[in-house]
Coordinates of C-alpha atoms in Angstrom, one line a residue:
N1 CA 0.4 -0.1 -0.6
N2 CA 2.3 3.3 -1.3
K3 CA 0.0 5.5 0.3
K4 CA 1.8 4.2 3.7
R5 CA 4.6 4.5 2.8
V6 CA 7.0 7.9 2.2
Y7 CA 9.4 8.5 0.8
K8 CA 11.1 10.9 2.8
V9 CA 14.8 12.4 1.8
L10 CA 17.1 14.1 4.2
G11 CA 20.8 15.1 3.9
H12 CA 21.9 18.1 1.9
G13 CA 21.8 18.0 -2.1
R14 CA 17.8 16.9 -1.5
S15 CA 16.3 18.8 -4.8
T16 CA 18.4 16.9 -7.7
V17 CA 17.9 13.6 -5.9
V18 CA 14.0 14.3 -5.8
K19 CA 13.8 16.1 -9.1
T20 CA 16.2 12.5 -10.4
L21 CA 13.5 10.1 -9.0
S22 CA 10.4 12.4 -9.4
N23 CA 11.0 12.0 -12.8
I24 CA 12.2 8.5 -13.4
L25 CA 8.3 7.0 -11.5
T26 CA 6.3 9.5 -13.9
R27 CA 8.2 7.5 -16.7
L28 CA 7.6 4.7 -15.3
G29 CA 3.8 5.7 -14.9
H30 CA 3.6 5.9 -11.1
K31 CA 1.5 8.3 -9.8
T32 CA 3.5 10.5 -7.5
V33 CA 3.0 13.7 -4.5
I34 CA 5.8 15.5 -3.5
T35 CA 5.2 17.6 -0.7
E36 CA 7.9 20.0 0.6
L37 CA 7.5 21.3 4.3
D38 CA 10.8 22.8 4.6
P39 CA 11.1 26.9 4.1
S40 CA 13.8 26.6 3.8
L41 CA 14.1 24.8 1.0
G42 CA 12.1 26.8 -2.2
Y43 CA 12.3 23.0 -4.4
L44 CA 8.5 23.6 -5.9
C45 CA 7.9 26.4 -6.1
F46 CA 11.2 29.5 -3.9
P47 CA 12.2 29.6 -0.1
G48 CA 8.8 30.4 1.8
V49 CA 6.3 29.2 0.4
L50 CA 5.2 25.1 0.9
G51 CA 3.5 23.2 -0.6
V52 CA 2.3 19.8 -3.0
K53 CA 2.6 19.1 -6.3
K54 CA 0.7 15.9 -7.8
M55 CA 3.3 14.7 -10.4
E56 CA 1.6 14.2 -14.0
Q57 CA 4.5 14.5 -16.3
I58 CA 8.6 15.5 -16.4
N59 CA 9.6 18.8 -15.8
D60 CA 6.4 20.0 -15.6
Q61 CA 7.4 23.1 -12.9
Y62 CA 4.3 24.5 -11.2
D63 CA 1.4 22.5 -13.0
N64 CA -0.4 19.8 -10.6
S65 CA 0.2 21.9 -7.8
L66 CA -1.4 24.4 -4.8
F67 CA 0.7 26.8 -2.4
F68 CA 0.4 28.4 0.7
Y69 CA 2.8 31.1 1.4
Y70 CA 5.0 30.7 5.3
G71 CA 6.3 34.2 4.3
N72 CA 10.3 33.5 5.9
D73 CA 12.8 30.7 4.8
K74 CA 13.2 30.3 9.4
I75 CA 10.1 28.8 11.3
E76 CA 9.8 31.9 13.3
N77 CA 5.8 31.2 14.0
K78 CA 6.0 27.9 14.6
E79 CA 1.5 28.3 15.7
Y80 CA 1.1 29.2 11.3
Y81 CA 2.8 26.9 10.6
D82 CA 1.7 24.0 12.2
V83 CA -2.1 25.6 10.4
I84 CA -0.2 25.2 6.6
C85 CA 1.5 21.4 7.3
K86 CA -2.9 20.9 8.9
N87 CA -3.7 22.2 5.5
I88 CA -1.5 20.9 3.6
D89 CA -2.7 17.1 5.3
N90 CA -6.5 17.6 4.2
V91 CA -5.3 18.5 1.0
K92 CA -3.7 15.1 0.1
E93 CA -6.2 13.8 2.2
K94 CA -8.1 14.3 -1.3
I95 CA -5.9 13.6 -4.4
L96 CA -3.8 10.5 -2.3
T97 CA -5.1 6.8 -4.0
D98 CA -3.7 3.8 -2.5
D99 CA -1.1 3.6 -5.2
T100 CA -0.1 6.6 -4.8
I101 CA 4.5 7.0 -3.9
Q102 CA 4.6 10.3 -2.0
I103 CA 8.3 12.1 -1.4
L104 CA 8.7 14.1 1.7
L105 CA 10.7 18.2 1.4
D106 CA 10.1 18.4 5.6
I107 CA 12.7 20.0 8.0
Q108 CA 15.9 18.1 9.3
S109 CA 14.7 16.7 13.0
D110 CA 15.9 13.9 14.2
N111 CA 12.7 11.4 15.7
F112 CA 13.1 9.1 13.4
D113 CA 9.9 7.5 15.0
N114 CA 7.8 7.2 11.6
E115 CA 7.1 3.1 10.6
N116 CA 5.8 4.7 7.1
F117 CA 8.9 6.9 6.4
F118 CA 11.7 5.0 4.1
Y119 CA 14.0 7.4 5.0
I120 CA 16.7 8.9 1.8
V121 CA 19.7 9.7 2.9
V122 CA 21.9 12.7 0.8
G123 CA 25.3 13.0 1.4
D124 CA 25.7 13.0 5.2
E125 CA 26.4 8.9 6.2
T126 CA 26.5 10.2 10.2
L127 CA 23.3 11.6 9.8
F128 CA 23.2 7.7 7.8
H129 CA 23.8 5.8 10.8
S130 CA 21.6 7.6 13.3
I131 CA 18.7 6.3 12.3
N132 CA 18.1 3.4 14.1
K133 CA 15.9 1.6 11.3
K134 CA 16.2 -0.7 8.4
N135 CA 13.6 2.0 5.7
K136 CA 17.1 3.5 5.1
F137 CA 18.8 3.8 2.7
F138 CA 21.9 6.1 1.0
I139 CA 23.1 7.7 -1.2
P140 CA 26.9 10.1 -1.9
C141 CA 26.8 13.3 -3.0
F142 CA 30.4 15.1 -2.8
R143 CA 29.2 18.3 -4.5
Y144 CA 26.1 19.8 -3.7
K145 CA 24.8 23.6 -4.6
K146 CA 22.5 24.4 -1.9
I147 CA 19.0 26.3 -3.7
D148 CA 19.9 29.7 -4.3
K149 CA 17.0 31.8 -3.5
L150 CA 17.3 35.1 -6.0
R151 CA 17.7 32.0 -8.4
K152 CA 14.2 30.4 -7.7
I153 CA 12.4 33.8 -7.3
R154 CA 14.3 34.6 -10.8
E155 CA 12.6 31.8 -12.0
Y156 CA 8.8 31.8 -10.6
F157 CA 9.3 35.9 -12.2
Y158 CA 11.4 35.7 -14.7
G159 CA 11.8 31.1 -16.0
S160 CA 14.2 29.5 -15.7
N161 CA 17.0 31.3 -19.1
K162 CA 15.9 27.7 -21.0
K163 CA 15.0 28.6 -25.0
S164 CA 12.5 26.7 -23.9
D165 CA 11.1 29.0 -20.8
I166 CA 12.0 32.2 -23.3
N167 CA 9.6 32.0 -25.6
N168 CA 7.0 31.3 -22.5
L169 CA 4.5 33.6 -22.4
S170 CA 3.9 32.8 -19.1
Y171 CA 7.6 34.1 -17.8
T172 CA 6.5 37.2 -19.2
P173 CA 6.5 39.7 -16.2
I174 CA 4.5 43.0 -16.8
I175 CA 4.1 46.0 -14.6
I176 CA -0.1 45.7 -13.3
K177 CA -1.5 48.8 -10.6
K178 CA -4.2 47.9 -8.3
K179 CA -6.2 49.8 -6.2
G180 CA -8.3 48.0 -3.3
L181 CA -5.6 45.5 -2.5
K182 CA -6.3 44.6 0.9
P183 CA -2.5 43.3 2.1
L184 CA -2.6 41.2 5.4
Q185 CA -0.4 40.2 7.9
I186 CA -0.6 36.9 9.9
G187 CA 0.7 36.8 13.6
E188 CA 2.0 39.8 15.6
H189 CA 5.9 41.1 14.8
F190 CA 5.7 43.1 18.4
L191 CA 5.4 42.6 21.6
A192 CA 2.9 45.7 22.6
P193 CA 5.2 47.7 25.2
S194 CA 4.3 47.1 29.2
S195 CA 3.4 50.5 29.3
C196 CA 0.1 50.7 27.3
L197 CA -1.1 46.8 28.5
P198 CA -3.8 47.3 31.7
I199 CA -1.7 46.8 35.0
G200 CA -0.8 43.7 36.3
K201 CA -1.4 42.4 32.0
E202 CA 1.6 40.9 30.1
S203 CA 2.1 40.9 26.7
K204 CA 1.6 38.1 24.3
I205 CA 2.6 37.7 21.2
N206 CA -0.9 36.2 18.7
N207 CA 0.7 34.0 16.3
L208 CA -2.9 33.8 14.4
I209 CA -3.9 36.6 15.1
I210 CA -5.0 38.4 11.6
K211 CA -4.4 42.4 10.4
T212 CA -4.2 44.7 7.4
T213 CA -0.7 45.6 7.3
K214 CA 1.5 48.2 5.1
L215 CA 3.7 47.0 2.0
E216 CA 7.6 47.4 1.5
N217 CA 9.0 48.5 -1.3
N218 CA 10.1 45.2 -3.3
Q219 CA 7.8 42.5 -0.5
I220 CA 7.0 39.7 -2.2
V221 CA 3.2 39.3 -1.3
A222 CA 0.8 36.7 -2.2
I223 CA -2.9 36.5 -3.6
S224 CA -4.9 34.6 -1.2
Y225 CA -8.1 32.4 -2.9
G226 CA -9.4 33.4 0.9
K227 CA -12.5 35.4 -0.1
D228 CA -12.3 37.5 3.2
E229 CA -10.2 37.3 6.4
K230 CA -11.6 34.3 8.4
E231 CA -10.5 32.2 5.1
V232 CA -7.4 33.4 4.3
L233 CA -6.0 30.8 7.6
D234 CA -6.4 28.5 6.0
S235 CA -6.3 29.2 1.7
P236 CA -3.9 28.2 -1.0
I237 CA -2.2 30.7 -3.0
K238 CA -3.6 31.5 -6.8
A239 CA -0.3 34.1 -6.8
F240 CA 2.6 35.5 -6.3
M241 CA 3.7 39.6 -7.2
I242 CA 6.2 42.1 -5.9
H243 CA 5.0 45.0 -4.3
L244 CA 6.9 47.7 -6.1
T245 CA 6.1 50.6 -5.0
D246 CA 2.1 52.8 -3.9
D247 CA -0.3 50.4 -6.2
Q248 CA 2.3 48.8 -8.7
Y249 CA 3.2 45.5 -8.7
L250 CA 5.1 43.5 -10.5
T251 CA 3.4 39.8 -11.2
V252 CA 3.4 37.3 -14.4
Q253 CA -0.5 37.2 -15.0
E254 CA -1.6 39.9 -17.0
K255 CA -5.2 39.8 -15.6
M256 CA -5.3 39.5 -11.3
D257 CA -8.5 39.2 -10.0
D258 CA -8.9 41.7 -6.9
G259 CA -8.2 39.6 -3.4
L260 CA -6.9 39.2 0.1
I261 CA -3.2 40.2 -0.4
V262 CA -1.0 37.7 2.3
S263 CA 2.2 39.8 3.7
G264 CA 5.0 37.5 4.1
Q265 CA 8.3 38.8 5.9
I266 CA 10.6 38.3 2.2
R267 CA 11.6 41.5 0.7
L268 CA 14.1 42.0 -2.0
L269 CA 16.6 44.3 -1.5
E270 CA 17.6 47.1 -4.6
D271 CA 20.4 45.1 -5.8
D272 CA 18.4 41.8 -5.2
F273 CA 16.0 43.4 -7.2
E274 CA 18.5 44.8 -10.0
E275 CA 20.1 40.5 -10.6
I276 CA 17.0 39.0 -10.7
A277 CA 15.4 40.9 -13.3
H278 CA 18.8 40.8 -15.3
F279 CA 18.8 38.4 -17.9

């Protein structure tokens, strides 16, 4: 029963192994689902984005994918991270069948208790030998290159510079002017000063509060499928944009419906923006 068997890929050089493995399985006709729960990696989209992908054909980069915008490449808001992971589990329950092969890119941890996991360790022999399970496999990796966050962002907005992408209209970024978009922030980033609180009350961060916020220039934002603020927490993302100035956004979609914008903590510096826009 493949639905209960999950191939969890650990170590360094994971992205190359997952891409190769998923393409081989797809060529062989296997139903394959890739889940990414590590916000630092950015395999399916770019760092700060979590999601699930149902493989239909090889190298179909963003097709058949559902993304959730965590908005940070580090797990600093654990409550919101757990909510997204639960939402992804709910999505998978709808698409998994008994003959589906699952590939999991999760955060690195020392918890290897799940009997349904088959652990594939890439390049890290120490980690491999620390797993006291029979269901494990080691893949040597002598050289690997960590995923470049800027390169992954550039690929989303400008394509990968491959000939097959340059002529693809979906990789033609445009600047649009949209008024009325409502930028939202999930979770508080700062504690209220004690002087603002009633006597005897302690300040505590609310990690799941949803409130309006002001966007910074070159900040990456996401348009939510949520129809109102209550739905934003559990809703996936339609598309990503870069907020430029005022009501101007860089996007790859010419027609953009009005919607709720989810902000994050990923912001490009001026030099970064020039780099991703340069061919």
